[in-house]
Short mmCIF file of C-alpha atoms in Angstrom, two decimals:
data_model
loop_
_atom_site.label_atom_id
_atom_site.label_comp_id
_atom_site.label_asym_id
_atom_site.label_seq_id
_atom_site.Cartn_x
_atom_site.Cartn_y
_atom_site.Cartn_z
CA UNK A 1 -3.93 22.50 8.32
CA UNK A 2 -6.25 21.43 11.14
CA UNK A 3 -8.75 23.98 12.36
CA UNK A 4 -12.18 24.35 13.89
CA UNK A 5 -14.64 25.98 11.51
CA UNK A 6 -18.09 26.86 12.79
CA UNK A 7 -17.79 24.30 15.57
CA UNK A 8 -16.53 21.40 13.44
CA UNK A 9 -13.05 20.04 12.82
CA UNK A 10 -11.78 20.77 9.32
CA UNK A 11 -8.61 19.77 7.52
CA UNK A 12 -7.74 21.99 4.57
CA UNK A 13 -4.53 23.08 2.86
CA UNK A 14 -3.34 26.65 3.37
CA UNK A 15 -3.65 27.39 -0.34
CA UNK A 16 -7.42 26.76 -0.08
CA UNK A 17 -8.15 28.78 3.07
CA UNK A 18 -9.41 31.68 0.94
CA UNK A 19 -12.47 29.57 0.07
CA UNK A 20 -13.69 30.01 3.64
CA UNK A 21 -13.59 33.79 3.16
CA UNK A 22 -14.74 33.99 -0.49
CA UNK A 23 -17.81 31.77 -0.21
CA UNK A 24 -20.78 31.40 2.08
CA UNK A 25 -19.89 28.19 3.94
CA UNK A 26 -22.07 26.01 6.12
CA UNK A 27 -22.06 22.49 7.49
CA UNK A 28 -24.74 20.34 5.89
CA UNK A 29 -26.53 17.71 7.99
CA UNK A 30 -24.77 14.99 5.94
CA UNK A 31 -21.41 16.09 7.35
CA UNK A 32 -20.06 17.92 4.31
CA UNK A 33 -18.95 21.54 4.35
CA UNK A 34 -20.99 23.16 1.59
CA UNK A 35 -20.30 26.47 -0.09
CA UNK A 36 -22.27 28.89 -2.20
CA UNK A 37 -21.41 32.11 -3.99
CA UNK A 38 -24.22 33.88 -5.83
CA UNK A 39 -21.71 36.16 -7.60
CA UNK A 40 -20.14 33.14 -9.34
CA UNK A 41 -23.43 31.30 -9.96
CA UNK A 42 -22.48 28.60 -7.45
CA UNK A 43 -25.72 27.78 -5.64
CA UNK A 44 -24.41 24.91 -3.51
CA UNK A 45 -21.38 22.65 -3.75
CA UNK A 46 -19.26 20.66 -1.39
CA UNK A 47 -15.98 22.39 -0.58
CA UNK A 48 -14.22 19.21 -1.72
CA UNK A 49 -15.57 19.77 -5.26
CA UNK A 50 -14.33 23.39 -5.29
CA UNK A 51 -10.88 22.23 -4.19
CA UNK A 52 -10.91 19.38 -6.74
CA UNK A 53 -11.72 21.86 -9.51
CA UNK A 54 -8.78 24.01 -8.43
CA UNK A 55 -6.60 20.90 -8.56
CA UNK A 56 -7.67 20.22 -12.14
CA UNK A 57 -9.50 16.99 -11.28
CA UNK A 58 -12.42 15.85 -13.41
CA UNK A 59 -15.78 16.74 -11.91
CA UNK A 60 -17.71 14.38 -14.20
CA UNK A 61 -17.83 11.61 -11.59
CA UNK A 62 -17.54 11.99 -7.85
CA UNK A 63 -14.84 13.41 -5.63
CA UNK A 64 -13.75 10.81 -3.11
CA UNK A 65 -12.23 11.41 0.31
CA UNK A 66 -9.58 8.67 0.28
CA UNK A 67 -9.64 8.26 4.08
CA UNK A 68 -13.48 8.44 4.07
CA UNK A 69 -13.37 11.46 6.40
CA UNK A 70 -15.65 14.22 5.10
CA UNK A 71 -13.82 16.78 7.23
CA UNK A 72 -10.46 16.04 5.59
CA UNK A 73 -10.44 18.25 2.52
CA UNK A 74 -6.67 18.32 2.08
CA UNK A 75 -5.61 17.95 -1.53
CA UNK A 76 -3.71 14.73 -0.87
CA UNK A 77 -6.97 13.17 0.38
CA UNK A 78 -9.13 13.99 -2.67
CA UNK A 79 -9.41 12.11 -5.97
CA UNK A 80 -11.80 11.93 -8.90
CA UNK A 81 -13.59 8.57 -9.12
CA UNK A 82 -16.56 6.90 -10.77
CA UNK A 83 -19.71 6.27 -8.74
CA UNK A 84 -18.76 2.59 -8.52
CA UNK A 85 -15.21 3.32 -7.35
CA UNK A 86 -16.61 5.63 -4.68
CA UNK A 87 -18.94 2.88 -3.45
CA UNK A 88 -15.99 0.49 -3.15
CA UNK A 89 -14.41 2.95 -0.70
CA UNK A 90 -17.47 3.14 1.57
CA UNK A 91 -17.00 2.38 5.23
CA UNK A 92 -19.06 -0.05 7.25
CA UNK A 93 -22.81 0.52 7.16
CA UNK A 94 -24.68 2.27 9.95
CA UNK A 95 -26.55 -0.95 10.80
CA UNK A 96 -23.31 -2.93 11.11
CA UNK A 97 -23.38 -5.09 14.24
CA UNK A 98 -19.84 -6.54 14.20
CA UNK A 99 -17.84 -3.34 13.84
CA UNK A 100 -16.15 -4.61 10.66
CA UNK A 101 -17.04 -4.14 7.03
CA UNK A 102 -17.95 -7.38 5.25
CA UNK A 103 -18.28 -9.46 8.41
CA UNK A 104 -21.40 -10.89 10.03
CA UNK A 105 -22.00 -13.40 12.80
CA UNK A 106 -23.76 -16.62 11.78
CA UNK A 107 -25.84 -17.36 14.85
CA UNK A 108 -26.47 -20.96 13.78
CA UNK A 109 -22.75 -21.81 13.77
CA UNK A 110 -21.30 -19.13 16.03
CA UNK A 111 -18.75 -18.35 13.30
CA UNK A 112 -18.01 -15.09 11.56
CA UNK A 113 -18.75 -14.97 7.85
CA UNK A 114 -16.66 -12.76 5.59
CA UNK A 115 -18.31 -11.63 2.36
CA UNK A 116 -18.04 -8.89 -0.22
CA UNK A 117 -20.25 -7.49 -2.97
CA UNK A 118 -19.15 -6.87 -6.52
CA UNK A 119 -21.40 -5.97 -9.44
CA UNK A 120 -24.44 -6.53 -7.22
CA UNK A 121 -23.43 -10.08 -6.34
CA UNK A 122 -22.50 -11.24 -2.85
CA UNK A 123 -19.27 -13.26 -2.81
CA UNK A 124 -18.66 -15.64 0.10
CA UNK A 125 -15.06 -15.41 1.38
CA UNK A 126 -15.22 -17.88 4.27
CA UNK A 127 -16.18 -18.70 7.84
CA UNK A 128 -13.87 -17.84 10.73
CA UNK A 129 -13.77 -18.48 14.47
CA UNK A 130 -12.10 -15.11 15.04
CA UNK A 131 -13.76 -11.84 14.03
CA UNK A 132 -10.43 -10.11 13.31
CA UNK A 133 -9.38 -12.92 10.96
CA UNK A 134 -12.70 -12.56 9.13
CA UNK A 135 -12.15 -8.80 8.79
CA UNK A 136 -8.61 -9.33 7.50
CA UNK A 137 -9.89 -11.88 4.95
CA UNK A 138 -12.39 -9.27 3.77
CA UNK A 139 -9.58 -6.73 3.37
CA UNK A 140 -7.47 -9.11 1.28
CA UNK A 141 -10.40 -9.82 -1.06
CA UNK A 142 -11.36 -6.13 -1.26
CA UNK A 143 -7.83 -5.17 -2.32
CA UNK A 144 -7.79 -8.03 -4.84
CA UNK A 145 -11.08 -6.88 -6.38
CA UNK A 146 -10.93 -3.09 -6.02
CA UNK A 147 -7.24 -2.20 -5.72
CA UNK A 148 -6.52 1.32 -4.52
CA UNK A 149 -10.26 2.03 -4.18
CA UNK A 150 -10.86 -0.74 -1.64
CA UNK A 151 -12.38 0.42 1.62
CA UNK A 152 -10.73 -1.82 4.19
CA UNK A 153 -11.09 -2.48 7.89
CA UNK A 154 -7.42 -2.02 8.77
#
């Protein structure tokens, strides 16, 4: 269900709408809808963690928004993941200059370099004349390395 909650778009399943009435809810500056309920000893938690608990997901790791949209708290979009798996699903960084994850422009050659990081090591994928081809090459490698947890460009 799509709705506007306190001025922000929110996607949430009907079965979880009661959370908005049962808890004190507020938008945090990081973009997550947080909830608290002093009666239940919940000081502050993301609504996605409350929904995940209701779903029976493990809360030992992190709860990942599959589509990377913090406003989409529908059950089909949430999964329990390790910290590393969650990092694999990150989008492009805020300092990204090409608009694509894993792609940078090599000014010396004028070509686009595709690369990916795994276990702290940068892996070179290749050089490309076309930025879209570089982004697609990144996606192929990301899926090869990270499977369903790969955060891709397309």
